[in-house]
PDB file of C-alpha atoms in Angstrom:
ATOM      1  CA  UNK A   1      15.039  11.519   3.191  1.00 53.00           C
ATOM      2  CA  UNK A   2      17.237   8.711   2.370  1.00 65.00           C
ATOM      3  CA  UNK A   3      18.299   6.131  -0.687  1.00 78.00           C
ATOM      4  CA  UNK A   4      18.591   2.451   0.998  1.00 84.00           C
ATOM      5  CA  UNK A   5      20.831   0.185  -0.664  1.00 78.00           C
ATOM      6  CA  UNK A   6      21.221  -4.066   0.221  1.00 83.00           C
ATOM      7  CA  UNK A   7      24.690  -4.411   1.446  1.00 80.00           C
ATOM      8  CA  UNK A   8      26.692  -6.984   3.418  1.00 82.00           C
ATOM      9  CA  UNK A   9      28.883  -6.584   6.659  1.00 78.00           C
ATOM     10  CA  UNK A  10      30.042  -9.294   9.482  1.00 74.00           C
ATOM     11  CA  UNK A  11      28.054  -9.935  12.395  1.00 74.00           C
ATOM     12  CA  UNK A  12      30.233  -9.976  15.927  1.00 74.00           C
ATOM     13  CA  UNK A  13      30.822 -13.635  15.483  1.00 76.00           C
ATOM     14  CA  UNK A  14      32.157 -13.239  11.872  1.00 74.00           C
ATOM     15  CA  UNK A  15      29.239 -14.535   9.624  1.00 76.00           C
ATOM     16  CA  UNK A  16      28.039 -12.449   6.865  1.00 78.00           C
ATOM     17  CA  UNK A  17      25.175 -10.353   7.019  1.00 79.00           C
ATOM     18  CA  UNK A  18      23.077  -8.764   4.836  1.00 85.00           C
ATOM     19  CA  UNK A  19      21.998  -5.159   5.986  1.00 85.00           C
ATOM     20  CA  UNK A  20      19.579  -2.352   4.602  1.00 83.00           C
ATOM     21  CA  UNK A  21      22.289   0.338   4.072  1.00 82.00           C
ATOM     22  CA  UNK A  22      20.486   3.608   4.547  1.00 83.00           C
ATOM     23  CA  UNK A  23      22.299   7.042   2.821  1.00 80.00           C
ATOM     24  CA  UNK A  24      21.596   9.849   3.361  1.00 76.00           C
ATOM     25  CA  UNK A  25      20.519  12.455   0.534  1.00 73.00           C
ATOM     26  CA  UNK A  26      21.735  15.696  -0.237  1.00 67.00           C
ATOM     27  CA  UNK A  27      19.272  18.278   1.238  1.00 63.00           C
ATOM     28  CA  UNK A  28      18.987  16.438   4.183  1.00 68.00           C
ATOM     29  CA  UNK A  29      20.820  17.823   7.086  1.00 70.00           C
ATOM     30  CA  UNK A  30      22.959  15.928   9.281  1.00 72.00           C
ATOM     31  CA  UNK A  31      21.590  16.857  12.165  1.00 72.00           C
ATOM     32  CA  UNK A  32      18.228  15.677  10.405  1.00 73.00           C
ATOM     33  CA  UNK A  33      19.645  12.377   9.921  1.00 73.00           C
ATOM     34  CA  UNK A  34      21.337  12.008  13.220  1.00 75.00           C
ATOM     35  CA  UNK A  35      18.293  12.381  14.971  1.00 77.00           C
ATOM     36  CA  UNK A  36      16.727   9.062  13.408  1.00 75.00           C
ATOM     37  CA  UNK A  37      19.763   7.256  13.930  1.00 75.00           C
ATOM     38  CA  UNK A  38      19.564   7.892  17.472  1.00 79.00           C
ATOM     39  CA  UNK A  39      16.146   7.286  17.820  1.00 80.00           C
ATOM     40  CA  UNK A  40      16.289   3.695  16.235  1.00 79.00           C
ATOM     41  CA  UNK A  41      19.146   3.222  18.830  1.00 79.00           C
ATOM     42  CA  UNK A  42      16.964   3.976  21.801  1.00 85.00           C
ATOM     43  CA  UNK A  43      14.165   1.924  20.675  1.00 88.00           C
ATOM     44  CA  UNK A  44      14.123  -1.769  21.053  1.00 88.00           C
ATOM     45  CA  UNK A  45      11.168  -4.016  20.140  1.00 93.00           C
ATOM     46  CA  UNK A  46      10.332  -7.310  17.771  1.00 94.00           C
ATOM     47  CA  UNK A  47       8.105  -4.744  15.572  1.00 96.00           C
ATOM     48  CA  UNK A  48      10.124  -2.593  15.024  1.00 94.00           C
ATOM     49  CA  UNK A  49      13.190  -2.060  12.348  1.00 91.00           C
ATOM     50  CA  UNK A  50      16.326  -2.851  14.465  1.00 86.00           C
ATOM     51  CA  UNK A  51      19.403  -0.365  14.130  1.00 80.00           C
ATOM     52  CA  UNK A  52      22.903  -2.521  13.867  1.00 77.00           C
ATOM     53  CA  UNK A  53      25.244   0.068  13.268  1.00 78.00           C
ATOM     54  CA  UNK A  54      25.926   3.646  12.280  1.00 81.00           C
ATOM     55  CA  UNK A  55      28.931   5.487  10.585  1.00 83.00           C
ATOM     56  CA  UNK A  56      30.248   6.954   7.529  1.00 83.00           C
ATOM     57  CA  UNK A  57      30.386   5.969   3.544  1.00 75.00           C
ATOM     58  CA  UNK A  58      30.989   7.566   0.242  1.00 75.00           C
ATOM     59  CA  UNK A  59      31.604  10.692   1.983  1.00 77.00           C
ATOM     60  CA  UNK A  60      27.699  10.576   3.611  1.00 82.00           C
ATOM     61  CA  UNK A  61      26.468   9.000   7.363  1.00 83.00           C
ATOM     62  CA  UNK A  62      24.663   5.636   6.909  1.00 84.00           C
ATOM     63  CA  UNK A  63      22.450   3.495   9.273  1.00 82.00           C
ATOM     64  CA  UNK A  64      22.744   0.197   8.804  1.00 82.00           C
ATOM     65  CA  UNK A  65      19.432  -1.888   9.800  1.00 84.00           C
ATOM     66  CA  UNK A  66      18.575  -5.570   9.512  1.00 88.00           C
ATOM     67  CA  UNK A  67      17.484  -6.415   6.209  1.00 87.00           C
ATOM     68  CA  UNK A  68      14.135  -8.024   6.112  1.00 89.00           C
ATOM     69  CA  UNK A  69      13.699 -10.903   3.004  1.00 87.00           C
ATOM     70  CA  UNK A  70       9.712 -10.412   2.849  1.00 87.00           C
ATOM     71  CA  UNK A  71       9.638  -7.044   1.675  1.00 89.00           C
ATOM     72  CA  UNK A  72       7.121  -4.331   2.566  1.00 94.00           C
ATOM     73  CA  UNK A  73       3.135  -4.546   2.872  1.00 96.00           C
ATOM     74  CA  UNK A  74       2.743  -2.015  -0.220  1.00 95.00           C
ATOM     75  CA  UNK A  75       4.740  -5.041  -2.747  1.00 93.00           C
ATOM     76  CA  UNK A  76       2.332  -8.021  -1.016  1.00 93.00           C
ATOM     77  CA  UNK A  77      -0.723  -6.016  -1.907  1.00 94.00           C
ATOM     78  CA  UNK A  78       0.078  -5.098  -5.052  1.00 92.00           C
ATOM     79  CA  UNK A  79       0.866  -8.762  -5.808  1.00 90.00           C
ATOM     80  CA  UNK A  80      -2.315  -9.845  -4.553  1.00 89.00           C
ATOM     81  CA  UNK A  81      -3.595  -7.451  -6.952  1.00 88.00           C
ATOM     82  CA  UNK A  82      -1.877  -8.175 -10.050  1.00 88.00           C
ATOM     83  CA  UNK A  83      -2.705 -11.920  -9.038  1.00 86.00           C
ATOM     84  CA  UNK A  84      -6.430 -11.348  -9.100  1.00 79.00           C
ATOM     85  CA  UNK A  85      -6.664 -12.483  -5.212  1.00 84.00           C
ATOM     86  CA  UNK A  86      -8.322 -10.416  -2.219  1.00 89.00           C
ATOM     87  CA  UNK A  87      -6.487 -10.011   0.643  1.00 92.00           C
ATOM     88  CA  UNK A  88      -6.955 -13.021   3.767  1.00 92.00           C
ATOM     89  CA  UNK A  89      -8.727 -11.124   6.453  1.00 92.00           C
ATOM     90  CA  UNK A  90      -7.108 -13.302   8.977  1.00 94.00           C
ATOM     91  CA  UNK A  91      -3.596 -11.774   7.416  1.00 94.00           C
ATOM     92  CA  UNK A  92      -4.699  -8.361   7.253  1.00 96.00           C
ATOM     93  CA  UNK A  93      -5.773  -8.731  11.075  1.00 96.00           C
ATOM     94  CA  UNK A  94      -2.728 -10.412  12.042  1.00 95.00           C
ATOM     95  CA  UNK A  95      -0.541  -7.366  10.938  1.00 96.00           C
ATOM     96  CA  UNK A  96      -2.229  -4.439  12.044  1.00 98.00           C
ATOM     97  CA  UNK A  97      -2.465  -6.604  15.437  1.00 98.00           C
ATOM     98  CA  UNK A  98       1.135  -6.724  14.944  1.00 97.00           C
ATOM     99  CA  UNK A  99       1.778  -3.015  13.935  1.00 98.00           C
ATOM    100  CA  UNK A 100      -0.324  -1.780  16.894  1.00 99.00           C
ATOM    101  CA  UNK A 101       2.230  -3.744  19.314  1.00 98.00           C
ATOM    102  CA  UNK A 102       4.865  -1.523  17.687  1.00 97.00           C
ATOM    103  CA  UNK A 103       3.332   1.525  17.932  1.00 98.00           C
ATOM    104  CA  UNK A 104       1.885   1.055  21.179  1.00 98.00           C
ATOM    105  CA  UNK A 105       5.345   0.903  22.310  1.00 96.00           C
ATOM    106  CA  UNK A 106       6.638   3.610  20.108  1.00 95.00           C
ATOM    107  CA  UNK A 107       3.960   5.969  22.040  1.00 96.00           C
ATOM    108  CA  UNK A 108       5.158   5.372  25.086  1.00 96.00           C
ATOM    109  CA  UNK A 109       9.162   5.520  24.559  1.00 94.00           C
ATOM    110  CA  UNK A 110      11.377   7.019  26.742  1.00 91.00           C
ATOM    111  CA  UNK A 111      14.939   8.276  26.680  1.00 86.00           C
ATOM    112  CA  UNK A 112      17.734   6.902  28.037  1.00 86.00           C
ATOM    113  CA  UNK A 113      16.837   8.656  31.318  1.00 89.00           C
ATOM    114  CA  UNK A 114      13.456   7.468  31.778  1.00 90.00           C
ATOM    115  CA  UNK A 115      11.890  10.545  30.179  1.00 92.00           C
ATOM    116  CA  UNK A 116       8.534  10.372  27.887  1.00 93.00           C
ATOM    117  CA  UNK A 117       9.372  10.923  24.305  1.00 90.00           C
ATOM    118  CA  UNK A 118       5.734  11.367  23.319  1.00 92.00           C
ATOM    119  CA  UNK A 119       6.706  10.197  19.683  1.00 93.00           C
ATOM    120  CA  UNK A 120       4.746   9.765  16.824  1.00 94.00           C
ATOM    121  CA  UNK A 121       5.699   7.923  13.792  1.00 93.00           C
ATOM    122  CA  UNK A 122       3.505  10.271  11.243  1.00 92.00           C
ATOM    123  CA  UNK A 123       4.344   8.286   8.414  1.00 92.00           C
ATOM    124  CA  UNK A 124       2.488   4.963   9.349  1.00 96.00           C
ATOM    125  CA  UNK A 125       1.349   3.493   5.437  1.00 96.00           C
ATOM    126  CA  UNK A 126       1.933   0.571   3.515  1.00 97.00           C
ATOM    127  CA  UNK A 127       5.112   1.034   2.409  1.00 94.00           C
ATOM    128  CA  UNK A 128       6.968   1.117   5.636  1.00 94.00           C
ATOM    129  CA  UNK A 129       5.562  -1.800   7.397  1.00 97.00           C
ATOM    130  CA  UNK A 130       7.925  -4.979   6.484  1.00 95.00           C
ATOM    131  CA  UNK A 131       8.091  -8.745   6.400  1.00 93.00           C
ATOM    132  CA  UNK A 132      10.975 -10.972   8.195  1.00 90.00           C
ATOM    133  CA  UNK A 133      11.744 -13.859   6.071  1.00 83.00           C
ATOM    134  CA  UNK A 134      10.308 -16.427   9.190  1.00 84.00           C
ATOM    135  CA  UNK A 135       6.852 -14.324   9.014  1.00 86.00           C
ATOM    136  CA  UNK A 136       7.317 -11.157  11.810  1.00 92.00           C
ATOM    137  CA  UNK A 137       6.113  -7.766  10.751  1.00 95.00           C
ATOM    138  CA  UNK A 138       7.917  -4.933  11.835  1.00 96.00           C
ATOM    139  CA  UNK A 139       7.440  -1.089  11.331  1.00 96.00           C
ATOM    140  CA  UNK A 140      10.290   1.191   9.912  1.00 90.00           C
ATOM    141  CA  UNK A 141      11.169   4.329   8.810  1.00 82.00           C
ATOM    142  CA  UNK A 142      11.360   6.931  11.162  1.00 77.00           C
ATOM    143  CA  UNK A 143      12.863   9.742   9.093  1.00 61.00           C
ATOM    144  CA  UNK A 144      10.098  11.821   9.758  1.00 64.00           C
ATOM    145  CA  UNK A 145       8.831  10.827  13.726  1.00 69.00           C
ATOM    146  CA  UNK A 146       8.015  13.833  16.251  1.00 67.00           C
ATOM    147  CA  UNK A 147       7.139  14.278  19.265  1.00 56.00           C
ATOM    148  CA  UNK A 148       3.678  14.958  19.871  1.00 51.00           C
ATOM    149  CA  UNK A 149       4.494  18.138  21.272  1.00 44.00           C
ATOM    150  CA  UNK A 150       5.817  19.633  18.411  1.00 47.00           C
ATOM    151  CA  UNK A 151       3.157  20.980  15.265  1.00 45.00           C
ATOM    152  CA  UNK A 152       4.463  20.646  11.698  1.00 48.00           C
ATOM    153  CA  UNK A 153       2.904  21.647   8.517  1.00 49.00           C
ATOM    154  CA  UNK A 154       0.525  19.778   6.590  1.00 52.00           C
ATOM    155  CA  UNK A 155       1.814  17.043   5.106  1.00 50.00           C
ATOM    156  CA  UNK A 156       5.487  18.179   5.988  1.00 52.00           C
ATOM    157  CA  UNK A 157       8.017  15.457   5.798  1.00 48.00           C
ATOM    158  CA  UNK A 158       5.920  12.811   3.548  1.00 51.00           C
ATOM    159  CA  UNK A 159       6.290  11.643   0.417  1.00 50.00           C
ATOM    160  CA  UNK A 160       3.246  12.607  -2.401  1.00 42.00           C
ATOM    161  CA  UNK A 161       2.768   8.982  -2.437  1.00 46.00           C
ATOM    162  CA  UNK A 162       2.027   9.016   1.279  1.00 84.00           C
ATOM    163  CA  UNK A 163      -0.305  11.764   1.516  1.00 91.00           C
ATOM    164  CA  UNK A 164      -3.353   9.417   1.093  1.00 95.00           C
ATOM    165  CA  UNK A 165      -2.654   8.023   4.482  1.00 96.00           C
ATOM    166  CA  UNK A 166      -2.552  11.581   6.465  1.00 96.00           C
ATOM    167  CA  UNK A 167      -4.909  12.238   9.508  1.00 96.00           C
ATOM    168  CA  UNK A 168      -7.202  14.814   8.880  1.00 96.00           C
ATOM    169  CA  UNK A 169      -5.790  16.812  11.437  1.00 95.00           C
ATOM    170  CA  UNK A 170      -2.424  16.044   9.823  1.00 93.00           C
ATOM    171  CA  UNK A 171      -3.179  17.852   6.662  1.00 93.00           C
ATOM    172  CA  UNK A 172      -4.479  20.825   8.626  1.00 91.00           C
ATOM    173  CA  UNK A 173      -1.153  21.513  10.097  1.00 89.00           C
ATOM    174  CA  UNK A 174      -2.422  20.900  14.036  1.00 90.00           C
ATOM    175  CA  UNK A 175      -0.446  19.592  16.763  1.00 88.00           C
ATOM    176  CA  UNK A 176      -0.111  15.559  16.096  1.00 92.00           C
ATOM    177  CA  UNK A 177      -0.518  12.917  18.864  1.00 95.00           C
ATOM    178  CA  UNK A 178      -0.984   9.204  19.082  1.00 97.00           C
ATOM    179  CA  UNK A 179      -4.608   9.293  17.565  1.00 98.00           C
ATOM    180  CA  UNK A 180      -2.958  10.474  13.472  1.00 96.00           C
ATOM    181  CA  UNK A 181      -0.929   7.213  13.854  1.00 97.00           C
ATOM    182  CA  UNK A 182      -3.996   4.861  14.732  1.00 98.00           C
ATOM    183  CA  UNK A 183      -5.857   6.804  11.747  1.00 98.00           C
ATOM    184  CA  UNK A 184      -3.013   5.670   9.073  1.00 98.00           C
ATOM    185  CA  UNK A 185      -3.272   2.361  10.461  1.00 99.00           C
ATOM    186  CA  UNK A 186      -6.763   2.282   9.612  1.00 99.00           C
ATOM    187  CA  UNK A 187      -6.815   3.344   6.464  1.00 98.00           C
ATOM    188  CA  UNK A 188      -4.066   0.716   6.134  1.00 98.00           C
ATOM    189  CA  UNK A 189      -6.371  -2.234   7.330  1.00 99.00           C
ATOM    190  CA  UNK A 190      -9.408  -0.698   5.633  1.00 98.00           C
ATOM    191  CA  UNK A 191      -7.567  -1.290   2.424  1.00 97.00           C
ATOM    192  CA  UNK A 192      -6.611  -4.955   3.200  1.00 97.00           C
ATOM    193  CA  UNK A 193     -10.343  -5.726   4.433  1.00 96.00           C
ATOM    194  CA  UNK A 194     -11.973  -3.867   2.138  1.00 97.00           C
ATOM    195  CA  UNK A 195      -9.504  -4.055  -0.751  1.00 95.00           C
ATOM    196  CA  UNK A 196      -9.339  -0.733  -1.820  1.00 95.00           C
ATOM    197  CA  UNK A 197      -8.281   2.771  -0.055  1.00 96.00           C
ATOM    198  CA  UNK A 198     -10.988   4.651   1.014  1.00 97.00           C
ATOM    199  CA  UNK A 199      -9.887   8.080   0.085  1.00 96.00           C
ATOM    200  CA  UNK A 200      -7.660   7.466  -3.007  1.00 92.00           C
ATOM    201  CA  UNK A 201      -9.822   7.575  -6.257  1.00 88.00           C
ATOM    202  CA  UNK A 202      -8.354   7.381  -9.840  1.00 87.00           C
ATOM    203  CA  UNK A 203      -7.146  10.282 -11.226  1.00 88.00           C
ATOM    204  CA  UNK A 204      -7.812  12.450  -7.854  1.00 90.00           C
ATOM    205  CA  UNK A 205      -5.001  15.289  -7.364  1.00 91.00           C
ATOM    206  CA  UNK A 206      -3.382  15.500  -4.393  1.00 91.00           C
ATOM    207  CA  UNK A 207      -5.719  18.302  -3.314  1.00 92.00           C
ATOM    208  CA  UNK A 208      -8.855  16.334  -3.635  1.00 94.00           C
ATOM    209  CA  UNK A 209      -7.470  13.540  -1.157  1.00 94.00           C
ATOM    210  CA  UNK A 210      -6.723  16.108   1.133  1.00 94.00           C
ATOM    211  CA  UNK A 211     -10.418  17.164   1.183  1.00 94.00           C
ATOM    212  CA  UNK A 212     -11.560  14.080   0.902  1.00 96.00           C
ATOM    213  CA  UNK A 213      -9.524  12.897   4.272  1.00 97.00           C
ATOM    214  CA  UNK A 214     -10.674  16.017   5.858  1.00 95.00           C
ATOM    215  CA  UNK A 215     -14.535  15.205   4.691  1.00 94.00           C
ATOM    216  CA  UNK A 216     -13.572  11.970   6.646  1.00 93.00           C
ATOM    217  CA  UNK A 217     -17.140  10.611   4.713  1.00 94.00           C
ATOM    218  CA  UNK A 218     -16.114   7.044   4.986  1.00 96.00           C
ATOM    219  CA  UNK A 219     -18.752   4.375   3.875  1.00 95.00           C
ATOM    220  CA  UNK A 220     -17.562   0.427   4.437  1.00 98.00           C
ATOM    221  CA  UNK A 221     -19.514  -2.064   1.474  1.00 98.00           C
ATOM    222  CA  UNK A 222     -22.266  -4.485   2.707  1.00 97.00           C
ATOM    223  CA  UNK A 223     -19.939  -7.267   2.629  1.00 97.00           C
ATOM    224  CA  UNK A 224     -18.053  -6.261   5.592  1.00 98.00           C
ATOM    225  CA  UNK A 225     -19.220  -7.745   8.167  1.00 97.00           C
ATOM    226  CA  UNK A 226     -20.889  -5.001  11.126  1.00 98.00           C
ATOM    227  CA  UNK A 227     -18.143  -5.668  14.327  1.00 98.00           C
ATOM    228  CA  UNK A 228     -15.243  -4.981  11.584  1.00 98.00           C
ATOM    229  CA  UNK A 229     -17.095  -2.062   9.624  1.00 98.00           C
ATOM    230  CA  UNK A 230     -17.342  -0.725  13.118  1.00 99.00           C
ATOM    231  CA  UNK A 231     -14.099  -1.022  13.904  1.00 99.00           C
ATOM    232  CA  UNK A 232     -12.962   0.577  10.736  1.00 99.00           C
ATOM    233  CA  UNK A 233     -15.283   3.632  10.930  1.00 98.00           C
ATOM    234  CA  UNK A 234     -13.816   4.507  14.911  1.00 99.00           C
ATOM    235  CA  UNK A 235     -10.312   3.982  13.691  1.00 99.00           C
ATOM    236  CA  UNK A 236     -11.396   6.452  10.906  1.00 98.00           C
ATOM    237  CA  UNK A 237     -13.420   8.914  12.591  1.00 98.00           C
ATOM    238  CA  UNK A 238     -12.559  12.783  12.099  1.00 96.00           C
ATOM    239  CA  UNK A 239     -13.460  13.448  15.408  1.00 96.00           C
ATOM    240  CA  UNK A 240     -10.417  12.708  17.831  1.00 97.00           C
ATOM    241  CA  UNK A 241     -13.121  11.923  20.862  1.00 97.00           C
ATOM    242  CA  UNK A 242     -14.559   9.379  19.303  1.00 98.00           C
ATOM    243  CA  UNK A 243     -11.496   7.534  17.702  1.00 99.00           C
ATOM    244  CA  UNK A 244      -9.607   5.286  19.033  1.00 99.00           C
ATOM    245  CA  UNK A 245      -7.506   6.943  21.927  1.00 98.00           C
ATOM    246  CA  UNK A 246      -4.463   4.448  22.218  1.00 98.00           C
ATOM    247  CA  UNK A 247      -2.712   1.576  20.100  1.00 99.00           C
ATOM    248  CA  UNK A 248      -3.600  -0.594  23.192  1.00 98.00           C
ATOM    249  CA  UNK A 249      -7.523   0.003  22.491  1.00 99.00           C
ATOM    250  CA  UNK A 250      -7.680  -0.347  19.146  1.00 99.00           C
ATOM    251  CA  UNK A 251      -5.654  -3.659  19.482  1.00 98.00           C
ATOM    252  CA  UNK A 252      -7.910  -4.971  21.722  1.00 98.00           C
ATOM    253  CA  UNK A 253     -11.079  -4.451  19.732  1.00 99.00           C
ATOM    254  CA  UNK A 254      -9.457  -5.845  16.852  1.00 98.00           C
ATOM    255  CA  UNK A 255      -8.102  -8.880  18.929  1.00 97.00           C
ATOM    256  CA  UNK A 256     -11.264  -9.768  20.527  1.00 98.00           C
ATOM    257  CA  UNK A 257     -12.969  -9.827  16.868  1.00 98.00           C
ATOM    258  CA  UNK A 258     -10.143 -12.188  15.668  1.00 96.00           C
ATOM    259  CA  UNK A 259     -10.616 -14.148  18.930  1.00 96.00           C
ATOM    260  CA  UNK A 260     -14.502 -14.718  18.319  1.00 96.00           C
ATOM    261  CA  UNK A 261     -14.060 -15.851  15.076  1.00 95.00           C
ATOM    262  CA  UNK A 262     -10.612 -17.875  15.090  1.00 92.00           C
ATOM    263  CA  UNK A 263      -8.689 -15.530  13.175  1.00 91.00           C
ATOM    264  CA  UNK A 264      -5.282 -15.574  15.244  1.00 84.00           C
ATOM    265  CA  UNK A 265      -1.980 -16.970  13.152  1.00 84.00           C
ATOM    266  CA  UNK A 266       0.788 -18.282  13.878  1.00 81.00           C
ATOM    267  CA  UNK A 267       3.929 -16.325  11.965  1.00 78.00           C
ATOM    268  CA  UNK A 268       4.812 -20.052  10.283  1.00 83.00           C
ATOM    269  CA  UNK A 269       0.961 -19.140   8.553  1.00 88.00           C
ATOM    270  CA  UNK A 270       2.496 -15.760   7.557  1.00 84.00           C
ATOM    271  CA  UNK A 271       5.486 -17.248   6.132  1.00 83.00           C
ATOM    272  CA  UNK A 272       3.880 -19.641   4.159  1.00 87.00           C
ATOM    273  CA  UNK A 273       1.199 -17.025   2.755  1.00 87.00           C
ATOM    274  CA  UNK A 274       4.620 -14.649   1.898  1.00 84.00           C
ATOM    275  CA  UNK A 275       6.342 -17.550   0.060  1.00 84.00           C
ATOM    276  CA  UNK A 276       2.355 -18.257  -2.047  1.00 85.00           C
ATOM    277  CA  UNK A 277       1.980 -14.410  -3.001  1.00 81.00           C
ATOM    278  CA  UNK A 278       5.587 -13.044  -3.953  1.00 74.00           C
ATOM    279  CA  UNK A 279       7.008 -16.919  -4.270  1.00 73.00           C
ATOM    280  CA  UNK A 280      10.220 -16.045  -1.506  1.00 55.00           C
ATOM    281  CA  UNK A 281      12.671 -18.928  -0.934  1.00 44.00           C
ATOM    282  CA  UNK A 282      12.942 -18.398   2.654  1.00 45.00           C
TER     283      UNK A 282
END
């Protein structure tokens, strides 16, 4: 939807400040583009992307948004990859804990007026949950957020890379609500706990994910313990009366597992782990 560039500007009391510069791209309309601007403007919350300032350049409207030094979840799993390393479960907790606080939040927006939004991200994955450089995780990109009145087609509005991380009621083309958010989110964790994605196989077209997400046949290895497989297999079940129903439960079953084992962090713990894995002077 958009090409993001680093770019500098000065904050109200002068200083320089680096920004995430977001362009928009041709085939986009304006109207398109609009819309997320003034959504990030309504919305106000530690974990979430914060919206400084909108306006015009090289002939195309940007949104300027605060630049976050610790990059996205997608580069800190690949380097634990390339490093040889699994993933800390007490990290992996700590940020879905932390991207449920966002979303729960993002479900129940309202307008300016005090009217429901009924929003829903849609495009909850990896690659659009980032790190601040003093360890906070906050959730971004909402080029392609709807309310969950509204039914889109499947898949519309993500990126091929993405389409691992659809609900399977997402890639049927049905009416989204809270529930397809809470889903991405678990594949998300179920990747940093179990360390790989449980739907994306090597060499598998796009069309066999899809039926693989819609087969929903999701098996967690032995060495998971049985609380967290649990947890993993409601977050992931096909069946929307049986999955999680709210941001709000699901963060409470996964708090009360990092609770009885001492798993809670303190975001110093998160910025040290950043600066070990991708080596950020911060």
């Amino acid at each position: 939807m958009a090409e993001v560039f680093l770019a500098e500007t000065v904050d109200p009391q002068g200083e320089q400040l680096q920004v995430a510069l977001k362009l928009m791209r041709k085939g986009i309309t304006e109207e398109q583009f609009a819309d997320e601007a003034d959504l990030m403007g309504m919305l106000s919350h530690p974990n979430l992307v914060n919206r400084l300032e909108i306006g015009t350049a090289f002939s195309r409207p940007f949104i300027a948004m605060e630049f976050l030094i610790g990059g996205d979840l997608r580069e800190v799993m690949n380097a634990h990859r390339e490093q040889m390393k699994d993933f800390p479960a007490a990290m992996g907790i700590h940020v879905a804990l932390e991207v449920l606080k966002a979303l729960a939040y993002f479900h129940q927006a309202t307008s300016r007026s005090g009217a429901p939004l009924h929003l829903v991200h849609s495009d909850v994955n990896p690659s659009n949950v980032f790190f601040g450089g003093h360890g906070e995780v906050k959730v971004g990109d909402f080029g392609v957020a709807s309310s969950s009145r509204a039914s889109i087609g499947p898949g519309e509005g993500v990126a091929a890379g993405k389409l691992s991380y659809l609900s399977p009621e997402q890639t049927k083309g049905e009416k989204l609500g809270p529930q397809s958010d809470l889903w991405a989110l678990g594949v998300t964790l179920y990747e940093m706990v179990v360390g790989y994605h449980p739907f994306l196989k090597e060499g598998a077209s796009e069309q066999d994910v899809m039926q693989a997400i819609r087969a929903a046949k999701v098996a967690v290895p032995d060495y998971v313990d049985k609380p967290m497989a649990q947890i993993l297999l409601k977050a992931l079940s096909p069946d929307l009366r049986t999955r999680y129903k709210t941001a709000g439960e699901f963060g409470g079953a996964l708090f009360q597992y990092a609770l009885d084992r001492n798993l809670h962090l303190h975001p110093s713990q998160i910025q040290e782990w950043l600066e070990s894995v991708l080596g950020l002077l911060v």
